[in-house]
Coordinates of N, CA and C in Angstrom, one line a residue:
X1 N 122.9 101.4 131.5 CA 121.5 100.9 131.4 C 120.7 101.8 129.5
X2 N 120.7 103.0 129.8 CA 121.0 103.3 128.0 C 120.8 102.8 127.4
X3 N 122.5 102.0 127.1 CA 123.0 101.2 126.0 C 122.6 100.6 126.2
X4 N 122.0 99.6 126.9 CA 121.6 98.4 128.2 C 119.3 98.4 126.7
X5 N 119.2 99.4 127.2 CA 117.5 100.0 126.4 C 117.5 99.5 125.1
X6 N 119.1 100.6 124.3 CA 118.8 100.7 122.4 C 119.2 99.1 122.4
X7 N 119.7 98.2 122.6 CA 119.8 97.7 122.7 C 119.5 95.9 122.3
X8 N 118.4 96.4 123.8 CA 117.0 95.8 123.5 C 116.2 96.7 122.4
X9 N 116.5 97.2 122.4 CA 115.6 97.6 121.1 C 115.9 97.3 120.0
X10 N 116.8 96.6 119.6 CA 117.8 96.7 117.5 C 117.5 95.6 118.0
X11 N 117.6 94.4 118.9 CA 117.2 92.8 119.0 C 115.2 92.8 118.7
X12 N 114.5 93.3 119.3 CA 114.0 92.8 119.3 C 113.2 93.7 117.6
X13 N 113.8 94.5 116.5 CA 113.7 95.0 116.4 C 113.6 94.2 114.7
X14 N 115.4 93.4 114.9 CA 116.0 93.0 113.8 C 116.2 91.6 114.1
X15 N 114.6 91.2 113.1 CA 115.3 89.6 112.9 C 116.4 88.8 113.5
X16 N 116.1 88.2 114.0 CA 117.2 86.6 114.5 C 117.0 85.9 113.4
X17 N 118.3 85.0 114.4 CA 118.8 83.9 112.5 C 117.4 82.9 112.4
X18 N 117.4 82.1 113.8 CA 116.2 81.2 114.0 C 114.6 82.7 112.6
X19 N 114.3 83.5 112.9 CA 113.0 83.9 112.0 C 113.8 83.8 110.8
X20 N 115.7 84.7 111.1 CA 115.2 84.6 109.2 C 115.7 82.8 108.3
X21 N 115.6 82.0 109.5 CA 116.0 80.8 108.4 C 115.2 80.1 108.1
X22 N 113.9 80.9 109.2 CA 113.0 79.9 109.4 C 111.9 81.1 107.7
X23 N 112.0 82.0 107.4 CA 112.0 82.8 106.1 C 112.1 81.9 105.3
X24 N 113.2 82.0 105.2 CA 114.3 81.5 104.4 C 113.4 79.8 103.9
X25 N 113.7 79.1 104.8 CA 112.8 78.1 104.7 C 111.9 77.7 104.5
X26 N 111.0 78.2 104.2 CA 109.0 78.7 104.5 C 109.5 79.6 102.6
X27 N 110.3 80.3 102.8 CA 110.6 80.9 100.9 C 110.7 79.5 100.1
X28 N 111.6 79.3 100.0 CA 111.3 78.5 99.4 C 110.7 76.8 99.6
X29 N 110.0 76.6 100.6 CA 109.1 75.3 100.4 C 108.1 76.2 99.6
X30 N 107.9 76.8 99.9 CA 106.3 76.8 98.9 C 106.7 78.1 97.5
X31 N 107.8 78.1 97.2 CA 108.0 78.7 96.6 C 108.5 77.1 95.4
X32 N 108.4 76.7 95.9 CA 109.4 74.5 95.3 C 107.4 74.3 95.3
X33 N 106.3 73.4 95.8 CA 105.5 74.1 95.8 C 104.2 74.4 94.2
X34 N 104.4 76.6 94.7 CA 104.4 76.3 93.5 C 104.9 76.7 92.7
X35 N 106.3 76.2 92.4 CA 106.3 75.7 90.1 C 106.4 74.3 90.0
X36 N 106.6 73.7 91.4 CA 104.8 72.4 90.7 C 103.7 72.4 90.2
X37 N 103.2 73.5 91.0 CA 102.1 73.8 90.9 C 101.5 74.2 89.6
X38 N 102.2 75.3 89.1 CA 102.1 75.9 87.9 C 102.9 74.9 86.9
X39 N 103.5 74.0 86.9 CA 103.0 72.8 86.2 C 102.9 72.4 85.2
X40 N 101.2 71.7 87.2 CA 101.1 71.6 86.7 C 99.8 72.0 85.2
X41 N 99.1 73.4 86.3 CA 98.6 74.4 85.0 C 98.7 74.1 83.7
X42 N 100.6 74.1 83.4 CA 101.0 74.5 81.8 C 100.5 73.2 81.7
X43 N 100.8 72.2 81.7 CA 100.7 70.9 81.4 C 98.8 70.3 80.4
X44 N 98.2 70.9 82.0 CA 96.4 70.5 82.1 C 96.1 72.2 80.6
X45 N 96.1 73.3 80.5 CA 96.5 73.9 79.6 C 96.7 73.5 78.1
X46 N 98.5 72.9 78.4 CA 98.8 72.3 77.0 C 98.0 71.1 76.9
X47 N 98.0 70.5 77.3 CA 97.4 69.6 76.4 C 95.3 69.6 76.5
X48 N 95.3 71.0 76.7 CA 94.0 71.0 76.2 C 93.7 72.3 75.3
X49 N 94.9 72.2 74.8 CA 95.0 73.1 73.4 C 94.3 75.0 74.9
X50 N 94.7 75.7 75.1 CA 93.8 76.7 75.7 C 94.6 78.0 75.5
X51 N 93.6 78.7 74.7 CA 93.8 80.1 74.5 C 94.3 80.8 75.3
X52 N 95.4 81.6 74.8 CA 95.9 82.8 75.7 C 94.6 84.1 76.2
X53 N 95.1 84.6 76.9 CA 94.2 85.8 77.7 C 94.2 86.7 77.1
X54 N 94.0 87.6 76.5 CA 94.0 88.6 75.4 C 95.1 89.7 76.9
X55 N 95.7 90.3 76.2 CA 96.7 91.4 76.4 C 96.4 92.1 77.4
X56 N 95.5 93.0 77.7 CA 95.0 93.9 78.7 C 94.7 93.2 80.2
X57 N 93.2 92.3 79.6 CA 92.8 91.4 80.1 C 94.1 90.4 81.2
X58 N 94.8 90.3 80.8 CA 95.8 89.7 81.7 C 96.6 91.0 82.7
X59 N 96.4 92.0 82.1 CA 97.3 93.3 82.6 C 97.0 92.8 83.6
X60 N 95.5 92.6 84.3 CA 94.1 93.4 85.0 C 94.8 91.9 85.7
X61 N 94.0 91.8 85.3 CA 94.5 89.5 86.3 C 95.3 90.0 86.6
X62 N 96.7 89.8 86.7 CA 98.3 89.9 86.9 C 98.4 90.7 88.5
X63 N 97.8 92.3 88.3 CA 98.4 93.3 89.4 C 96.9 92.9 90.1
X64 N 96.0 92.6 89.0 CA 94.8 92.1 90.5 C 95.4 91.5 91.8
X65 N 95.9 90.2 91.5 CA 95.6 89.4 92.2 C 96.9 89.7 93.2
X66 N 98.4 90.1 92.8 CA 99.5 90.7 93.0 C 98.6 91.5 94.4
X67 N 97.6 93.0 94.0 CA 97.4 93.6 95.2 C 96.1 92.4 96.2
X68 N 95.9 92.1 95.7 CA 95.1 91.1 96.6 C 96.5 89.6 97.8
X69 N 97.1 89.2 97.3 CA 97.7 89.3 97.7 C 98.9 89.6 98.2
X70 N 99.1 91.2 98.3 CA 99.9 92.3 98.9 C 99.0 92.4 100.3
X71 N 97.9 92.4 99.8 CA 97.0 92.7 101.8 C 96.3 91.3 102.5
X72 N 96.7 90.3 101.8 CA 96.1 89.1 102.8 C 97.5 88.3 102.6
X73 N 98.9 89.0 103.0 CA 99.6 87.8 102.7 C 99.6 87.6 104.2
X74 N 99.6 87.8 105.1 CA 100.2 87.1 106.6 C 98.5 86.8 107.3
X75 N 97.7 86.7 106.2 CA 96.4 85.4 106.5 C 96.3 84.0 105.6
X76 N 96.2 83.2 106.1 CA 95.7 81.5 105.4 C 95.4 82.5 103.1
X77 N 94.7 83.5 103.6 CA 93.3 83.7 102.0 C 94.9 84.7 100.9
X78 N 95.5 84.7 101.9 CA 96.8 84.9 100.8 C 98.2 83.7 100.4
X79 N 97.6 83.0 101.2 CA 98.1 81.5 100.7 C 98.5 80.8 99.7
X80 N 96.2 81.2 99.5 CA 95.4 80.8 98.8 C 95.1 81.2 97.2
X81 N 95.7 82.7 97.8 CA 95.6 83.3 96.5 C 97.1 83.3 95.8
X82 N 98.3 82.6 96.3 CA 99.9 83.2 95.7 C 99.5 81.2 94.7
X83 N 98.4 80.3 95.1 CA 98.1 80.0 93.9 C 97.4 80.3 93.7
X84 N 96.3 80.3 93.8 CA 95.4 81.2 92.5 C 96.9 81.5 91.5
X85 N 97.3 82.9 91.7 CA 97.8 83.2 91.3 C 99.1 82.1 90.0
X86 N 99.7 82.1 90.8 CA 101.2 80.8 90.2 C 99.6 79.8 89.3
X87 N 98.4 79.2 89.6 CA 97.6 78.6 88.7 C 97.6 79.0 87.3
X88 N 98.0 80.3 87.8 CA 97.8 81.0 86.3 C 97.7 82.1 85.5
X89 N 98.9 81.3 86.3 CA 99.6 82.1 85.0 C 101.2 81.0 85.2
X90 N 100.5 79.2 85.3 CA 100.9 78.4 84.6 C 100.5 78.1 83.8
X91 N 99.0 78.7 83.6 CA 97.8 78.4 82.5 C 98.4 79.0 81.6
X92 N 98.3 80.9 82.1 CA 98.8 81.6 80.2 C 101.0 80.5 79.7
X93 N 101.2 80.2 80.3 CA 102.8 79.0 80.2 C 102.2 78.7 78.6
X94 N 100.6 77.7 78.9 CA 100.8 76.2 78.0 C 100.9 77.0 76.5
X95 N 99.9 78.1 76.3 CA 99.7 78.1 75.0 C 101.6 78.8 74.2
X96 N 101.6 78.6 75.8 CA 103.3 80.0 74.3 C 104.5 78.7 74.1
X97 N 104.8 77.5 76.0 CA 104.8 76.8 75.3 C 104.8 76.4 74.6
X98 N 103.5 75.8 74.3 CA 102.2 75.0 72.9 C 103.6 76.0 71.5
X99 N 104.2 77.1 71.7 CA 103.9 77.9 70.1 C 105.7 77.1 69.5
X100 N 105.8 76.9 71.0 CA 108.4 77.0 71.0 C 108.1 75.1 70.7
X101 N 107.0 74.7 70.9 CA 106.2 73.2 70.7 C 106.7 73.3 69.5
X102 N 105.8 73.6 68.4 CA 105.3 73.7 66.8 C 106.6 73.6 66.5
X103 N 107.9 75.1 67.0 CA 108.7 74.8 65.9 C 110.1 74.2 65.5
X104 N 111.3 74.4 64.9 CA 111.5 72.4 64.8 C 112.5 73.7 66.0
X105 N 113.4 72.6 65.9 CA 114.2 72.1 66.8 C 113.0 73.5 68.8
X106 N 112.2 73.2 68.5 CA 111.4 73.9 69.7 C 111.5 72.9 71.4
X107 N 111.2 72.1 70.8 CA 111.7 70.9 72.3 C 112.7 71.2 72.8
X108 N 113.9 71.2 72.4 CA 115.4 72.1 72.7 C 115.5 73.5 73.0
X109 N 114.4 73.9 73.1 CA 114.5 76.0 73.2 C 114.2 75.5 74.8
X110 N 112.6 74.6 74.7 CA 112.0 75.1 76.0 C 113.3 75.1 76.9
X111 N 113.8 73.0 76.4 CA 114.7 72.4 78.3 C 116.2 73.0 78.0
X112 N 116.2 74.0 77.4 CA 117.4 74.8 77.2 C 117.1 76.0 78.0
X113 N 116.2 76.6 78.1 CA 115.8 77.6 78.9 C 115.7 77.1 79.7
X114 N 115.3 76.5 79.9 CA 114.6 75.6 82.5 C 115.6 75.4 82.1
X115 N 117.1 74.8 81.4 CA 117.5 74.4 82.5 C 118.4 75.6 82.7
X116 N 118.4 76.3 81.9 CA 120.3 77.7 82.0 C 118.8 79.0 82.9
X117 N 117.5 79.1 83.3 CA 117.0 79.6 84.0 C 117.5 78.0 85.9
X118 N 117.6 77.4 85.3 CA 117.2 77.1 87.0 C 118.6 77.0 87.5
X119 N 120.0 76.8 86.8 CA 121.5 77.3 86.9 C 120.8 78.4 87.3
X120 N 120.8 79.0 86.6 CA 120.8 81.1 87.0 C 120.5 81.3 88.7
X121 N 119.0 80.8 88.6 CA 118.5 80.9 89.8 C 119.4 80.2 91.2
X122 N 119.9 79.1 90.5 CA 120.3 78.1 92.1 C 121.4 79.4 92.3
X123 N 121.9 79.7 91.4 CA 123.8 80.1 91.0 C 123.9 81.5 92.0
X124 N 122.3 82.2 91.8 CA 123.0 83.4 92.1 C 122.2 83.4 93.8
X125 N 120.7 82.9 94.2 CA 120.5 82.4 95.1 C 121.9 81.6 96.0
X126 N 122.3 81.0 96.0 CA 123.5 80.3 96.5 C 124.0 81.1 97.1
X127 N 124.7 82.1 96.1 CA 126.1 83.6 96.0 C 124.8 84.4 97.6
X128 N 123.8 84.7 97.1 CA 122.9 86.1 98.3 C 123.1 85.3 99.8
X129 N 122.4 83.5 99.9 CA 123.3 82.7 101.0 C 123.6 82.5 101.9
X130 N 125.1 82.2 100.7 CA 126.8 82.1 101.1 C 127.6 82.9 102.0
X131 N 126.6 83.6 101.1 CA 128.0 86.3 101.1 C 127.8 86.2 101.5
X132 N 125.8 86.4 101.7 CA 124.5 86.8 102.8 C 125.4 88.7 102.9
X133 N 125.7 89.3 101.4 CA 125.8 90.4 101.2 C 124.8 91.4 101.4
X134 N 124.8 92.4 101.1 CA 123.9 93.7 101.3 C 123.4 93.4 99.9
X135 N 122.2 93.1 98.8 CA 122.6 94.1 98.0 C 120.7 95.4 97.9
X136 N 121.3 96.0 99.0 CA 120.1 96.7 98.8 C 120.2 98.0 97.5
X137 N 121.5 98.1 97.7 CA 121.9 99.3 96.3 C 121.3 98.9 95.0
X138 N 121.1 97.7 94.8 CA 119.9 97.2 92.9 C 118.7 97.4 93.2
X139 N 117.7 98.8 94.8 CA 116.8 98.3 94.6 C 116.4 99.3 93.0
X140 N 116.7 100.4 94.0 CA 117.0 102.0 92.4 C 117.4 101.6 91.2
X141 N 117.8 100.3 91.3 CA 117.9 100.3 90.2 C 117.1 99.4 89.4
X142 N 116.3 98.3 90.4 CA 115.0 97.5 90.1 C 114.0 97.9 89.9
X143 N 113.7 99.3 90.4 CA 113.0 99.5 90.6 C 112.7 100.7 89.3
X144 N 113.5 102.3 89.3 CA 113.6 102.1 87.5 C 113.6 100.9 86.2
X145 N 114.0 100.1 86.6 CA 113.8 99.3 85.3 C 113.4 97.9 85.3
X146 N 112.0 97.7 86.3 CA 110.5 97.9 85.1 C 109.5 98.7 85.5
X147 N 109.7 99.7 86.4 CA 109.0 100.7 84.6 C 109.3 101.1 82.9
X148 N 110.4 101.2 83.4 CA 110.6 100.3 82.0 C 110.5 100.0 81.4
X149 N 110.6 98.3 81.6 CA 110.1 97.5 81.0 C 109.6 97.8 80.8
X150 N 107.8 98.1 82.0 CA 106.6 98.3 81.5 C 106.1 99.1 80.9
X151 N 106.4 100.3 80.7 CA 106.4 101.3 79.4 C 107.0 100.6 77.9
X152 N 108.0 99.6 78.1 CA 108.9 99.1 76.6 C 107.4 97.7 75.9
X153 N 107.3 96.7 77.6 CA 106.2 96.1 76.7 C 105.0 96.3 77.2
X154 N 103.9 97.7 76.8 CA 102.8 98.4 76.3 C 103.9 98.6 74.6
X155 N 104.6 99.5 74.4 CA 104.7 100.2 73.3 C 105.4 98.5 72.2
X156 N 105.8 97.6 73.0 CA 105.8 96.4 72.6 C 104.8 95.6 71.7
X157 N 103.7 96.1 72.5 CA 102.1 94.9 72.5 C 101.7 95.8 71.2
X158 N 101.6 97.5 71.3 CA 101.0 98.2 70.8 C 102.2 98.2 68.5
X159 N 103.3 98.4 68.8 CA 103.9 98.6 67.6 C 104.8 97.0 66.9
X160 N 104.5 96.7 67.9 CA 104.7 95.1 67.9 C 106.2 95.3 67.3
X161 N 107.0 95.4 67.4 CA 108.5 95.6 66.5 C 109.3 94.9 67.4
X162 N 109.8 93.4 66.8 CA 111.2 92.0 67.0 C 111.8 92.7 67.5
X163 N 112.7 94.2 67.5 CA 113.7 94.2 67.9 C 113.9 94.9 69.5
X164 N 112.4 95.3 70.0 CA 112.2 96.4 70.6 C 111.8 94.7 72.1
X165 N 110.7 93.6 71.4 CA 111.1 93.2 71.4 C 112.4 91.8 72.3
X166 N 113.2 91.9 71.5 CA 114.3 91.8 71.4 C 114.9 92.5 73.0
X167 N 115.2 93.5 72.8 CA 115.4 94.1 74.0 C 115.1 94.2 75.4
X168 N 113.5 94.3 75.4 CA 113.0 93.5 76.0 C 113.3 92.1 77.0
X169 N 113.1 91.5 76.2 CA 113.6 90.1 76.8 C 115.5 89.8 77.5
X170 N 116.4 91.3 77.0 CA 118.2 91.5 77.4 C 117.4 92.1 79.1
X171 N 116.1 93.2 79.0 CA 115.6 94.2 80.1 C 115.5 93.3 81.8
X172 N 114.8 91.4 80.7 CA 113.7 90.8 82.0 C 114.9 90.3 82.0
X173 N 116.1 89.8 81.2 CA 117.1 88.5 81.7 C 117.9 90.0 82.9
X174 N 118.3 90.4 83.0 CA 119.6 91.4 83.8 C 118.1 91.8 84.9
X175 N 116.8 91.9 84.8 CA 116.7 93.1 86.2 C 115.7 91.8 86.4
X176 N 115.3 90.3 86.2 CA 115.2 89.1 87.2 C 116.6 89.3 88.0
X177 N 117.2 88.5 87.0 CA 118.9 88.4 87.6 C 119.0 89.3 89.3
X178 N 118.9 90.6 89.2 CA 119.3 91.3 90.2 C 117.3 91.1 91.3
X179 N 116.6 91.0 91.0 CA 115.7 91.2 92.0 C 116.2 89.5 92.5
X180 N 116.3 88.2 91.8 CA 116.6 87.0 93.0 C 117.5 87.4 94.1
X181 N 118.3 88.2 93.1 CA 120.6 88.9 94.1 C 119.5 89.7 95.5
X182 N 118.4 90.7 95.1 CA 118.1 91.1 96.1 C 117.3 90.6 96.9
X183 N 115.9 90.2 96.1 CA 115.2 89.7 97.5 C 115.4 88.1 98.0
X184 N 116.8 87.7 97.4 CA 117.7 86.6 98.6 C 118.5 86.8 99.7
X185 N 119.2 88.7 98.8 CA 119.6 88.7 100.1 C 118.8 88.7 101.4
X186 N 117.6 89.5 101.0 CA 116.9 90.6 102.2 C 116.1 89.4 103.2
X187 N 116.4 88.6 102.7 CA 115.7 87.2 104.1 C 116.8 86.4 104.4
X188 N 118.1 86.6 103.8 CA 119.1 86.7 104.2 C 119.4 87.7 105.7
X189 N 119.6 88.7 105.6 CA 120.1 89.9 105.6 C 118.5 90.6 106.8
X190 N 117.2 90.3 106.7 CA 116.4 89.9 107.4 C 115.5 91.6 107.3
X191 N 116.3 91.6 105.7 CA 115.2 92.4 105.7 C 113.4 92.4 104.9
X192 N 113.3 91.0 105.2 CA 111.4 90.6 104.7 C 111.1 89.3 105.3
X193 N 110.2 89.3 106.1 CA 109.9 88.8 107.3 C 108.7 87.7 106.3
X194 N 108.3 88.2 105.6 CA 107.2 87.4 105.0 C 107.4 87.3 104.0
X195 N 107.3 85.1 104.5 CA 107.8 84.2 103.6 C 106.9 84.0 102.2
X196 N 105.5 84.5 102.9 CA 104.7 84.6 101.2 C 104.5 85.8 99.7
X197 N 104.9 87.3 100.0 CA 105.3 87.8 99.5 C 106.7 87.8 98.5
X198 N 108.0 86.7 100.2 CA 109.3 86.6 99.3 C 109.1 85.3 97.7
X199 N 108.1 85.0 98.3 CA 107.7 83.3 97.5 C 107.5 84.4 96.2
X200 N 106.5 84.9 96.5 CA 105.6 85.1 94.9 C 106.6 86.7 94.1
X201 N 107.2 86.8 94.6 CA 108.9 87.6 94.2 C 109.8 87.3 93.6
X202 N 110.3 85.8 94.5 CA 111.5 85.3 92.6 C 110.4 84.4 92.1
X203 N 109.2 83.9 92.8 CA 108.2 82.6 91.7 C 108.2 83.9 89.3
X204 N 107.9 85.7 90.1 CA 107.2 86.5 88.7 C 109.1 85.9 88.3
X205 N 110.7 87.0 89.1 CA 110.9 86.3 88.7 C 111.3 86.0 88.2
X206 N 111.6 84.0 88.4 CA 111.8 82.9 87.6 C 110.8 82.7 86.1
X207 N 109.9 82.9 86.0 CA 108.8 82.7 85.6 C 109.3 84.4 83.9
X208 N 109.7 85.2 84.4 CA 110.2 86.1 83.6 C 111.6 86.3 82.3
X209 N 112.2 85.2 83.7 CA 114.2 84.8 83.6 C 113.8 83.7 81.9
X210 N 112.5 83.1 82.4 CA 112.9 81.7 82.1 C 111.8 81.8 80.5
X211 N 111.0 82.9 80.5 CA 110.1 83.2 79.3 C 111.5 84.5 78.5
X212 N 112.1 85.3 79.5 CA 113.6 85.7 78.4 C 114.4 85.9 77.2
X213 N 114.7 84.1 78.0 CA 116.1 83.4 78.0 C 115.1 81.9 76.7
X214 N 113.6 82.3 77.1 CA 113.7 81.4 76.2 C 113.3 81.7 74.6
X215 N 113.3 83.1 74.7 CA 112.1 84.9 73.4 C 113.9 84.3 73.1
X216 N 115.2 85.4 73.6 CA 116.1 85.3 73.4 C 116.7 84.0 72.5
X217 N 116.6 82.0 73.2 CA 116.8 82.0 72.0 C 116.5 81.4 70.9
X218 N 114.9 81.3 70.7 CA 113.7 81.1 70.0 C 115.2 83.0 68.6
X219 N 115.4 84.0 69.3 CA 115.4 85.3 68.3 C 116.7 83.8 67.7
X220 N 118.3 84.1 68.3 CA 118.5 83.3 68.7 C 119.4 82.2 66.8
X221 N 117.6 81.7 67.1 CA 117.9 80.2 66.0 C 116.9 80.3 64.7
X222 N 116.7 81.7 64.8 CA 115.5 81.7 64.1 C 116.3 81.7 62.1
X223 N 116.3 81.7 61.6 CA 117.4 82.0 60.5 C 116.7 82.9 59.8

């Protein structure tokens, strides 16, 4: 009787396969929608030649929106804020793409970074989904890496060191890849049951992965 009660308690606390599949399906559906919405706002930003938001203001807006999403992730307000956030990030992408497209081989750099990001994301996601491995061991590495990168971003902004910016790009590629593996593994294994949180985490990872690869390709092609 005791073992039966323990099994029932475990079953109630651990998401079923149906629930996990639903979270995974909803996450990838919302992710596709937000990426498409970001592409639209980025295109509009490019066409209108909108200016970049100042660094400090961008940091405030970025974390304020993430905080708002986290607080409302179980409601329709969280869904709305997710589109506000991804639309804003698309707007921020516009001036960056305009810059790269204005330099020699810029269109090739952008398309190459896009393809590499797509291949990396699909490959990492497919690996996590098919193997169903537990990537929770990456969590400490991710937390430490994010802290180091945030300090590095601030230092790069203050001192404008090209070598540091290159190192940060490499770091963001590694951390973004680790987060994609970890977050997908959490969904597959039932550690993440909120598709809005999962979507935002994957979106930010893809965004950073794309920008970092674009910057690395730009460094590599710089005479």
